Amino acid sequence: MQQHLANERTYLAWIRTAIAIIGVGFLATTLHFNTPMNEFLDNTIAMFISLFSLLMGLLTIFFATFVYYRNRKAINSQTFHSSYKIIFYMTFIITAILVLFGIYYFFVNTP
């Protein structure tokens, strides 16, 4: 029973992470469009960050659900093995979003 409850808590933590990733995208777009700068390339980069964050958040929800059911089955059959793929996925996503923010920040702040 403890393993199933831990699996559910982990799933909910992944869902919170996905919501945070989606929120970062909306935050970037909101902050950009509330500033006086409105150049086309700046708008394009801000929209790309927002859409990328939205898609990656939705993909995180999909993977979290898949891993939850896979772990549930493994717990029931007592063949559970920890997963490393979702850790690599999240590392890639967070790194990609930070790189996009860096590009946006340095592109917008250059004279």
PDB file of C-alpha atoms in Angstrom, residues 24 28 45-46 48-49 52-53 90-108:
ATOM      1  CA  VAL A  24       6.760  29.897 -16.903  1.00  0.00           C
ATOM      2  CA  ALA A  28       7.418  35.085 -20.171  1.00  0.00           C
ATOM      3  CA  ILE A  45      10.981  34.697 -29.408  1.00  0.00           C
ATOM      4  CA  ALA A  46       8.561  35.396 -26.543  1.00  0.00           C
ATOM      5  CA  PHE A  48       8.171  30.579 -29.021  1.00  0.00           C
ATOM      6  CA  ILE A  49       9.144  30.368 -25.336  1.00  0.00           C
ATOM      7  CA  PHE A  52       7.546  25.550 -26.123  1.00  0.00           C
ATOM      8  CA  SER A  53       6.738  25.677 -22.413  1.00  0.00           C
ATOM      9  CA  MET A  90      13.128  16.915 -17.368  1.00  0.00           C
ATOM     10  CA  THR A  91      16.794  17.925 -17.361  1.00  0.00           C
ATOM     11  CA  PHE A  92      16.567  18.562 -21.100  1.00  0.00           C
ATOM     12  CA  ILE A  93      13.322  20.540 -20.780  1.00  0.00           C
ATOM     13  CA  ILE A  94      14.532  22.805 -17.984  1.00  0.00           C
ATOM     14  CA  THR A  95      17.867  23.368 -19.745  1.00  0.00           C
ATOM     15  CA  ALA A  96      16.108  24.195 -23.024  1.00  0.00           C
ATOM     16  CA  ILE A  97      13.787  26.702 -21.343  1.00  0.00           C
ATOM     17  CA  LEU A  98      16.738  28.354 -19.574  1.00  0.00           C
ATOM     18  CA  VAL A  99      18.661  28.578 -22.862  1.00  0.00           C
ATOM     19  CA  LEU A 100      15.635  30.146 -24.553  1.00  0.00           C
ATOM     20  CA  PHE A 101      15.312  32.678 -21.737  1.00  0.00           C
ATOM     21  CA  GLY A 102      19.042  33.428 -22.047  1.00  0.00           C
ATOM     22  CA  ILE A 103      18.730  34.007 -25.798  1.00  0.00           C
ATOM     23  CA  TYR A 104      15.707  36.200 -25.255  1.00  0.00           C
ATOM     24  CA  TYR A 105      17.352  38.192 -22.460  1.00  0.00           C
ATOM     25  CA  PHE A 106      20.600  38.838 -24.313  1.00  0.00           C
ATOM     26  CA  PHE A 107      18.838  39.495 -27.625  1.00  0.00           C
ATOM     27  CA  VAL A 108      16.394  42.002 -26.167  1.00  0.00           C
TER      28      VAL A 108
END
